[in-house]
Short mmCIF file of C-alpha atoms and ligand atoms in Angstrom, two decimals:
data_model
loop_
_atom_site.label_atom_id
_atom_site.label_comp_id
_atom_site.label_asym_id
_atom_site.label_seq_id
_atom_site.Cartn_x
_atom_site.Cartn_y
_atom_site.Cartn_z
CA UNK A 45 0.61 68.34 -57.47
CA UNK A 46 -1.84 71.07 -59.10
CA UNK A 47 -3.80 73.33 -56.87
CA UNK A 48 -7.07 71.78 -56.22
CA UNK A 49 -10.45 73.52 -57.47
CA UNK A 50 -11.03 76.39 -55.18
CA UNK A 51 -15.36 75.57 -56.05
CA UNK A 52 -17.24 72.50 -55.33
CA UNK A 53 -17.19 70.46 -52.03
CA UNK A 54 -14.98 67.46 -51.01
CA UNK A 55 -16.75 64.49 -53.38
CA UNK A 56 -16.38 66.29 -56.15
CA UNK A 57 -12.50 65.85 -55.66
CA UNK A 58 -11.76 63.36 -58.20
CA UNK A 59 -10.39 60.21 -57.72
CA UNK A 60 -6.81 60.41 -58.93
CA UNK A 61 -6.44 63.66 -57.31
CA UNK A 62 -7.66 62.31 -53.83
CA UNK A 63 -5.06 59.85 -54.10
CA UNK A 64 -2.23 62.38 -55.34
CA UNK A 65 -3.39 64.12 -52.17
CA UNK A 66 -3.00 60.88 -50.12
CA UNK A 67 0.76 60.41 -51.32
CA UNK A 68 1.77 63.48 -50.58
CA UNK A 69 0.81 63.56 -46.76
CA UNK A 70 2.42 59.81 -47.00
CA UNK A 71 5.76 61.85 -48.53
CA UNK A 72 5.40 64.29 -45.93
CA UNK A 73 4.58 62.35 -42.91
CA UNK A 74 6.47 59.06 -43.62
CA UNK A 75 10.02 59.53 -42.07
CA UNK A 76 13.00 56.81 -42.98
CA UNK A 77 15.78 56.01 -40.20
CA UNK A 78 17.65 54.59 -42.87
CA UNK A 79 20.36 57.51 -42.99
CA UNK A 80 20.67 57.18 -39.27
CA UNK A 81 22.23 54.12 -39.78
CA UNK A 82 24.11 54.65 -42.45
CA UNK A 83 26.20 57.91 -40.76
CA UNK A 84 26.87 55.26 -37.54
CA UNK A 85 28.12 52.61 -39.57
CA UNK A 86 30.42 55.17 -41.95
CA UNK A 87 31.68 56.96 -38.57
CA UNK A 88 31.98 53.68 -36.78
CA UNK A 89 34.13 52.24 -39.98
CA UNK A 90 36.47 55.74 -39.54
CA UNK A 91 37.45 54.60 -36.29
CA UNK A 92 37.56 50.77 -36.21
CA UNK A 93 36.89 47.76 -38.48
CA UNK A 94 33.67 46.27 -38.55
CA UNK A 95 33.44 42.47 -39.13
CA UNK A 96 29.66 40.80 -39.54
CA UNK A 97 28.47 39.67 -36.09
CA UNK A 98 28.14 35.40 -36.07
CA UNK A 99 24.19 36.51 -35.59
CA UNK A 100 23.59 37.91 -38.25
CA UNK A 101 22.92 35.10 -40.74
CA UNK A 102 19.73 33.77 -38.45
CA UNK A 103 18.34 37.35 -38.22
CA UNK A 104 18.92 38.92 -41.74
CA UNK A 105 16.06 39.10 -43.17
CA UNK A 106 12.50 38.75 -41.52
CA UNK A 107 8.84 39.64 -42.96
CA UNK A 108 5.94 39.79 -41.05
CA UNK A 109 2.82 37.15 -40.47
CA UNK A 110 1.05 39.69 -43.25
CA UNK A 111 3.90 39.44 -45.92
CA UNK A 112 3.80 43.37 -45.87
CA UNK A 113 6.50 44.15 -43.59
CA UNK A 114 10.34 43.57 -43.86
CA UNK A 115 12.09 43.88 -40.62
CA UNK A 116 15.73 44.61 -41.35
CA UNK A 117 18.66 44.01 -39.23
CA UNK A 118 22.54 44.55 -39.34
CA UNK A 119 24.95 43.16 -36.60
CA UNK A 120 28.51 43.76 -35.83
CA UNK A 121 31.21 43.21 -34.24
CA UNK A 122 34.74 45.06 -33.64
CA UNK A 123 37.68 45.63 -31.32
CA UNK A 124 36.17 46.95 -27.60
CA UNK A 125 32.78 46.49 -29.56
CA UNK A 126 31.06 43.29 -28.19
CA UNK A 127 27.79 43.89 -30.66
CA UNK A 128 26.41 46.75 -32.89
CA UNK A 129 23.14 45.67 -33.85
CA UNK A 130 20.15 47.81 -35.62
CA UNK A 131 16.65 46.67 -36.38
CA UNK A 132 14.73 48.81 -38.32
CA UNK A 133 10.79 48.31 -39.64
CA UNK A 134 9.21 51.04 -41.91
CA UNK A 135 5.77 50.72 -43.57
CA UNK A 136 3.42 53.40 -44.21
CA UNK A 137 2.16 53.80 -40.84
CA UNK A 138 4.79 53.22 -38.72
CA UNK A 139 8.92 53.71 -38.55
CA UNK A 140 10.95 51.73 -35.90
CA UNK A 141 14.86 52.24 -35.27
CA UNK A 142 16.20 50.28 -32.45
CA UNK A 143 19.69 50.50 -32.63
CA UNK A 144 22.13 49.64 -29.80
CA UNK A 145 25.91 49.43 -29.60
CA UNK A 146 27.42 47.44 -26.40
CA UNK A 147 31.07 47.19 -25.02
CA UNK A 148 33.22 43.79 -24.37
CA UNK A 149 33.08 43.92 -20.80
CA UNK A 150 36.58 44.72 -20.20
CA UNK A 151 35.58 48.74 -21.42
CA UNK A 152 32.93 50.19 -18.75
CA UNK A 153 31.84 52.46 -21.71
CA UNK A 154 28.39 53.68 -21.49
CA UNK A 155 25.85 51.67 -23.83
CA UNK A 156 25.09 53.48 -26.95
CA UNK A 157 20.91 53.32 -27.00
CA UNK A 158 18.66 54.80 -29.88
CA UNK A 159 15.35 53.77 -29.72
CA UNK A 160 12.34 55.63 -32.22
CA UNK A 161 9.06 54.85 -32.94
CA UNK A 162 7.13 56.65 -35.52
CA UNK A 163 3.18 56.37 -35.65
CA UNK A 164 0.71 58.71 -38.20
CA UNK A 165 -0.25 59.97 -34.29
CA UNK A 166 3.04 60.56 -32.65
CA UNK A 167 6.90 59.89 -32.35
CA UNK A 168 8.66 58.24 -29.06
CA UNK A 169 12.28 58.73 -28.38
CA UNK A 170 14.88 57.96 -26.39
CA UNK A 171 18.29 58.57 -27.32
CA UNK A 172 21.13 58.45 -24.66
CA UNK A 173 24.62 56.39 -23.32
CA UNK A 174 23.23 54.02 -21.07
CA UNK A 175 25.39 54.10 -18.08
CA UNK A 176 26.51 50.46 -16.52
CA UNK A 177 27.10 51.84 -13.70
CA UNK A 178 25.08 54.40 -10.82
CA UNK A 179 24.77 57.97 -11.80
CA UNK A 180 22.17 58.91 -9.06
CA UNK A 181 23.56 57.96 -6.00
CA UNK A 182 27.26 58.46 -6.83
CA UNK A 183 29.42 60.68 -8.56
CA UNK A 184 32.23 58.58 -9.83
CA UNK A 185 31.08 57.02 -13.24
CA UNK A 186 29.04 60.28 -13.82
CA UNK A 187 31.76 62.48 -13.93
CA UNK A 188 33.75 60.07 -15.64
CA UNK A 189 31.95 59.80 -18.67
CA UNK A 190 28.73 62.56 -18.23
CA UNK A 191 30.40 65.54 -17.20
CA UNK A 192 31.94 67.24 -20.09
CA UNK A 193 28.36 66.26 -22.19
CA UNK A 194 26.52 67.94 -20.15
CA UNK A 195 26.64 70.67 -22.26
CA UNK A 196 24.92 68.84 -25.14
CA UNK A 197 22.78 67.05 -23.60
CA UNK A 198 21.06 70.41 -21.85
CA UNK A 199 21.42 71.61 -25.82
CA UNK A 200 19.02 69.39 -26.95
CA UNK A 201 16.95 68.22 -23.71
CA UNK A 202 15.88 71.98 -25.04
CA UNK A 203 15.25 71.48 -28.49
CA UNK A 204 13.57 67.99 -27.57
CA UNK A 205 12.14 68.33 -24.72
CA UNK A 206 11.05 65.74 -21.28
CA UNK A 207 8.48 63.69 -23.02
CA UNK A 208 6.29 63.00 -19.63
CA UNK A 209 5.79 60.15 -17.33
CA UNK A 210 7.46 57.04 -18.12
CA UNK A 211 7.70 53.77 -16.78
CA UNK A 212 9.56 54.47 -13.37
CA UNK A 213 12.35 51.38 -13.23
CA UNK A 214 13.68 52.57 -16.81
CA UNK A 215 15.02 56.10 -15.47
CA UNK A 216 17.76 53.99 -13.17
CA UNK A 217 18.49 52.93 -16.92
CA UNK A 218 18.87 56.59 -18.03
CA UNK A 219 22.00 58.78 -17.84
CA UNK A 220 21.99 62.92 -16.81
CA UNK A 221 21.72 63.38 -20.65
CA UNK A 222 19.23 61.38 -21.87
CA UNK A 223 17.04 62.50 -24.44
CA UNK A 224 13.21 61.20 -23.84
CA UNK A 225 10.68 62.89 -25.92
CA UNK A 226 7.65 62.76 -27.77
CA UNK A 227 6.48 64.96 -30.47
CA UNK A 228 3.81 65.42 -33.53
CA UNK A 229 5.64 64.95 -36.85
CA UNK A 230 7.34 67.34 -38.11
CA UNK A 231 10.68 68.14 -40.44
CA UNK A 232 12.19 70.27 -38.26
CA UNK A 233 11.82 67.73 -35.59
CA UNK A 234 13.80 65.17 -37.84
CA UNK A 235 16.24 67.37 -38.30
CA UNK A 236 17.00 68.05 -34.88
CA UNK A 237 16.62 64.40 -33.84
CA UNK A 238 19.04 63.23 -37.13
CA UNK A 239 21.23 66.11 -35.71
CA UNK A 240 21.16 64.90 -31.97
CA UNK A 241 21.55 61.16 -32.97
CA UNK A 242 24.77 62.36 -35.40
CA UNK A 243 26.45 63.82 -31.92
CA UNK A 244 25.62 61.29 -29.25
CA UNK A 245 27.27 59.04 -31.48
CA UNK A 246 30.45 61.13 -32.19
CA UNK A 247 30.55 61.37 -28.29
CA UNK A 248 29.80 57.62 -28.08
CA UNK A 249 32.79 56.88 -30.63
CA UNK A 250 35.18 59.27 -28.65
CA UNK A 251 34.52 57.56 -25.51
CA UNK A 252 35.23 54.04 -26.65
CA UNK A 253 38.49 55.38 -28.78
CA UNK A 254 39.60 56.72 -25.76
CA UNK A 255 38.53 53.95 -22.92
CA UNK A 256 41.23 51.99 -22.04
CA UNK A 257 40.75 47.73 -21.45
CA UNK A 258 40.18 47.04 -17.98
CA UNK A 259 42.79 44.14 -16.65
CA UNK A 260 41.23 43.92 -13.00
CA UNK A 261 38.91 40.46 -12.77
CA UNK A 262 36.73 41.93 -10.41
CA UNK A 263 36.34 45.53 -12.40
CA UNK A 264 35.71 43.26 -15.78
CA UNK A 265 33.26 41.05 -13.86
CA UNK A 266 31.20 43.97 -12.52
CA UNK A 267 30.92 45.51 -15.68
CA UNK A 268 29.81 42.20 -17.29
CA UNK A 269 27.39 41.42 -14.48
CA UNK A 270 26.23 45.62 -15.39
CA UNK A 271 25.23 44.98 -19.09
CA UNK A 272 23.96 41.30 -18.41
CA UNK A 273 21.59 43.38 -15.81
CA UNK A 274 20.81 45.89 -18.32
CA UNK A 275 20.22 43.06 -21.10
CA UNK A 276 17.64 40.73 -18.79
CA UNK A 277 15.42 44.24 -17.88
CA UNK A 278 15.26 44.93 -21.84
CA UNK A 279 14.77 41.73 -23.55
CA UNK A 280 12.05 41.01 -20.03
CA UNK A 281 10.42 44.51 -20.48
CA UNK A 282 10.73 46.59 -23.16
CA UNK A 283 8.00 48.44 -24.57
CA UNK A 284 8.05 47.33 -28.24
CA UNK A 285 7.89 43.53 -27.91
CA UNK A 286 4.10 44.17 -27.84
CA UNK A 287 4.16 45.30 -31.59
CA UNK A 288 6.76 42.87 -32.39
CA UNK A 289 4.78 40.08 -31.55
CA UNK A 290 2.26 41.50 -33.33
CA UNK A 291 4.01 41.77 -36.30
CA UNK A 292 6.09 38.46 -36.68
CA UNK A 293 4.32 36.28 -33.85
CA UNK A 294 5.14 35.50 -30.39
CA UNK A 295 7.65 32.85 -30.84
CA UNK A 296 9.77 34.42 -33.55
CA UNK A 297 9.86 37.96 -31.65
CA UNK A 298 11.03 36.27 -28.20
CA UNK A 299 13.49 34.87 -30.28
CA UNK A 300 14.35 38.14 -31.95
CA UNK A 301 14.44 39.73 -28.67
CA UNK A 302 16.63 37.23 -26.70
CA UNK A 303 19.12 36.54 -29.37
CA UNK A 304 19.60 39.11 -31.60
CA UNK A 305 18.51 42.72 -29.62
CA UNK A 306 19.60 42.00 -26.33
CA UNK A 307 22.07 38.89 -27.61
CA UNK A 308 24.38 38.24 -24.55
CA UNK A 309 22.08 37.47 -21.65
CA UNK A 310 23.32 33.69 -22.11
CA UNK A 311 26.49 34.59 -22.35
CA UNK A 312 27.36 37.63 -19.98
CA UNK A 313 25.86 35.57 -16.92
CA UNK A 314 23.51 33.06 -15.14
CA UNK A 315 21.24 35.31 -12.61
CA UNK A 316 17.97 35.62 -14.34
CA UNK A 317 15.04 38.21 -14.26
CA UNK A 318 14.22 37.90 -10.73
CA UNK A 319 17.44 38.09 -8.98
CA UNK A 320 17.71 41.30 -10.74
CA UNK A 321 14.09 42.70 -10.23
CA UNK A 322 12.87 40.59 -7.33
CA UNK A 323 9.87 43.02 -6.67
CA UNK A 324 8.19 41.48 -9.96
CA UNK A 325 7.91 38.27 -8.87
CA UNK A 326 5.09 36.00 -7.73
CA UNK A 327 4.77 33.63 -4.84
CA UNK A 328 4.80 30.71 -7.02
CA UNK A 329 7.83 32.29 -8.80
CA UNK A 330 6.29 33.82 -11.88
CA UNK A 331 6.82 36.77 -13.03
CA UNK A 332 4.47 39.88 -12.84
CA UNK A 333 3.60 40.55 -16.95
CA UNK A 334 3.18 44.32 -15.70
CA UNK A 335 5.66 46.48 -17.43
CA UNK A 336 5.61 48.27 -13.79
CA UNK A 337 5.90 48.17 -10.31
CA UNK A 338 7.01 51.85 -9.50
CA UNK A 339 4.18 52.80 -12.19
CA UNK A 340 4.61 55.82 -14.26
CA UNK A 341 6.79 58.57 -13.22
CA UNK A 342 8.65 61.66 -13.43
CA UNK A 343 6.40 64.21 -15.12
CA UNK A 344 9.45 66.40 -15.56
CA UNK A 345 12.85 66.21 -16.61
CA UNK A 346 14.80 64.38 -12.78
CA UNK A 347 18.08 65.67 -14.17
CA UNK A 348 19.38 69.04 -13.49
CA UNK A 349 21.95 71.25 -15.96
CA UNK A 350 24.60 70.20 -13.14
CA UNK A 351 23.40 66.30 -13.93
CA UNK A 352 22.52 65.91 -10.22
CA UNK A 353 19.36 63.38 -10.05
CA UNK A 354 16.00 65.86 -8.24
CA UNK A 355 13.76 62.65 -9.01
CA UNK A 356 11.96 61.26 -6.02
CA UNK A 357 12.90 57.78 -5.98
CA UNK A 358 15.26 55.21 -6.20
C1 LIG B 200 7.33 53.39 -25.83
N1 LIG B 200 9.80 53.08 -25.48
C2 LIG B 200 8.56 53.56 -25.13
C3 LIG B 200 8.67 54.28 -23.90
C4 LIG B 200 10.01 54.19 -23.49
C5 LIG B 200 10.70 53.43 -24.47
C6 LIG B 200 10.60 54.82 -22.24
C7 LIG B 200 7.53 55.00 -23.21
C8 LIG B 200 6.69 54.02 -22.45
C9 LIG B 200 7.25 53.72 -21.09
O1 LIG B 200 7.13 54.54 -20.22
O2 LIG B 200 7.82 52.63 -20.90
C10 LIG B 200 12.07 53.05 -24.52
N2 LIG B 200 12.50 52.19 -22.24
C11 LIG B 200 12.88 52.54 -23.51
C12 LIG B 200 14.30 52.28 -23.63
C13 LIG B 200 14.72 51.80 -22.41
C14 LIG B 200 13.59 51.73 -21.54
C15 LIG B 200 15.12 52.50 -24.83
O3 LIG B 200 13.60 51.32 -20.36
C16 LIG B 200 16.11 51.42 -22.10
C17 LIG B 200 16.50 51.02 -20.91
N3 LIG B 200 10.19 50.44 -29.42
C18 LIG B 200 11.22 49.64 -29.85
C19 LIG B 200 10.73 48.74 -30.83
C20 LIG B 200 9.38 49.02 -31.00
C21 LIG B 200 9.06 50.09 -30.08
C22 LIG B 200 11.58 47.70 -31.52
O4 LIG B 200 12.35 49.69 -29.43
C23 LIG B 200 8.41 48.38 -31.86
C24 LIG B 200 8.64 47.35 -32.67
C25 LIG B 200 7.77 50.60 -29.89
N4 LIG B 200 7.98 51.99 -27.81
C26 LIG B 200 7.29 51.39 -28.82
C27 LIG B 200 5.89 51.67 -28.68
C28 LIG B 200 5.76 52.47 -27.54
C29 LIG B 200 7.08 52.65 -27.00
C30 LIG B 200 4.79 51.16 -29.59
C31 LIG B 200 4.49 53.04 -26.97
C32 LIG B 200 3.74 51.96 -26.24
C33 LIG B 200 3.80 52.11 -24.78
O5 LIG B 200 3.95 53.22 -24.25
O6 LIG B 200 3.67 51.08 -24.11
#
């Protein structure tokens, strides 16, 4: 790009170089999660074999109502891996990675959770290893899987810090070492994040390697019954299905959302929204549309460096 006339005001810009300076804050502010994806799938294929999920041929490709957008998926499947799915959905204004990796049931493994939304005005995160089980009110699962990450995930709660109030029922959702932030655009930003998202997963990968099958029927159904839980809040409340809907229309995205994100809640069990979350439900048995009851919460980080929970609810 050549330097711009130092004389004359703003119209006399000319047109081609108005639009060389468009495309470069496009270059600049226009982020891809593409290589995120890549680096799971190459370190995931180090450590196991990947085999195309039987979902995937219903959800490859996707373009929205407009014809602009292409919303791209990838599902798999592996040994201890019940479903690695990804969706991702860049255009010039906006940059979506939801990627998720679950465990069969018989492996109590954390859930592997990236989530990233990219606007012009802002980017959302939330990066972390879901726990199935209770990390606020008990110790065990914590310090069987959380304990030795603490470390990193103080490292970079720094570096990308609390992102505010949030919708309160999600932080029972959250582990000690969850990354949720917001931030203005920036490289250095990326960077960190790409960095962050490169070791969670590492972690993520040890964790399975190491987790041994579970053979007790009552263990395997608890942990079944945990990411069937974890499955009906998402696919019920998560915050994207809004744009989703928008994007590809409301009976394509519940689709999207039931059988390919959170694919499992008609397999994994029978109990449905409201046995779960019973406080959203209406007399005549609806359900409350309200993403919350709780309402937003936790200005500040509710995990301290030791991982013990200083919220004030649940
Ligand atoms: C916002 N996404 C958010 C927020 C959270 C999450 C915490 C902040 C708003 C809030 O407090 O709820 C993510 N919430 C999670 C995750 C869990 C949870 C991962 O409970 C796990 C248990 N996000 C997507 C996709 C899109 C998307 C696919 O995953 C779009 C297609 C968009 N997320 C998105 C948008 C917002 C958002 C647009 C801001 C809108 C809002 O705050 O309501």
């Amino acid at each position: 790009l050549k330097p711009l006339p130092l004389t004359g005001t703003c119209t006399s810009i000319s047109r081609s170089c108005r639009w060389r300076l468009k495309s470069t804050f496009k270059q600049i502010s226009a982020i891809s999660y593409h290589k995120f994806i890549d680096f799971a799938l190459d370190e995931t294929r180090r450590h196991t074999d990947l085999v195309p999920s039987p979902i995937q041929e219903k959800f490859k490709s996707m373009n929205s109502k407009d014809g602009k957008t292409e919303l791209q998926t990838l599902s798999f499947q592996a040994p201890k891996i019940r479903l690695f799915r990804s969706l991702s959905i860049e255009t010039e204004d906006i940059q979506v990675l939801d990627f998720a990796v679950f465990p069969e049931p018989e492996f109590d493994v954390p859930i592997f959770c990236a989530n990233f939304f990219t606007s012009n005005r802002t980017n959302i995160v939330v990066l972390d290893l879901n726990p199935l089980h209770d990390v606020i009110h008990q110790n065990e699962y914590k310090e069987k899987y959380f304990k030795s990450l603490l470390p990193l995930g103080l490292m970079y709660s720094e570096l990308l810090p609390w992102g505010g109030k949030l919708t309160g029922e999600s932080i029972k959702f959250f582990s000690p070492i969850v990354i949720w932030t917001r931030f203005s655009s920036s490289q250095h930003k990326y960077d960190v994040l790409y960095s962050a998202f490169r070791d969670y997963y590492k972690e993520w990968l040890e964790l399975i390697g190491r987790a041994a099958e579970e053979t007790d029927a009552r263990q395997i159904f608890k942990n079944r019954e945990a990411q069937h839980r974890y499955l009906t809040w998402r696919a019920e409340k998560d915050p994207g299905q809004a744009l989703l809907k928008k994007l590809i229309g409301d009976t394509l995205a519940k689709d999207l959302v039931r059988n390919f994100l959170f694919n499992g809640i008609d397999e994994l069990g029978t109990r449905k929204f409201l046995d779960y979350f019973p406080e959203y439900g209406y007399e005549d048995g609806t359900i409350n549309e309200k993403r919350s009851i709780i309402g937003k919460s936790f200005e500040s980080r509710p995990w301290n460096a030791k991982g013990e929970f200083i919220g004030d609810i649940c």
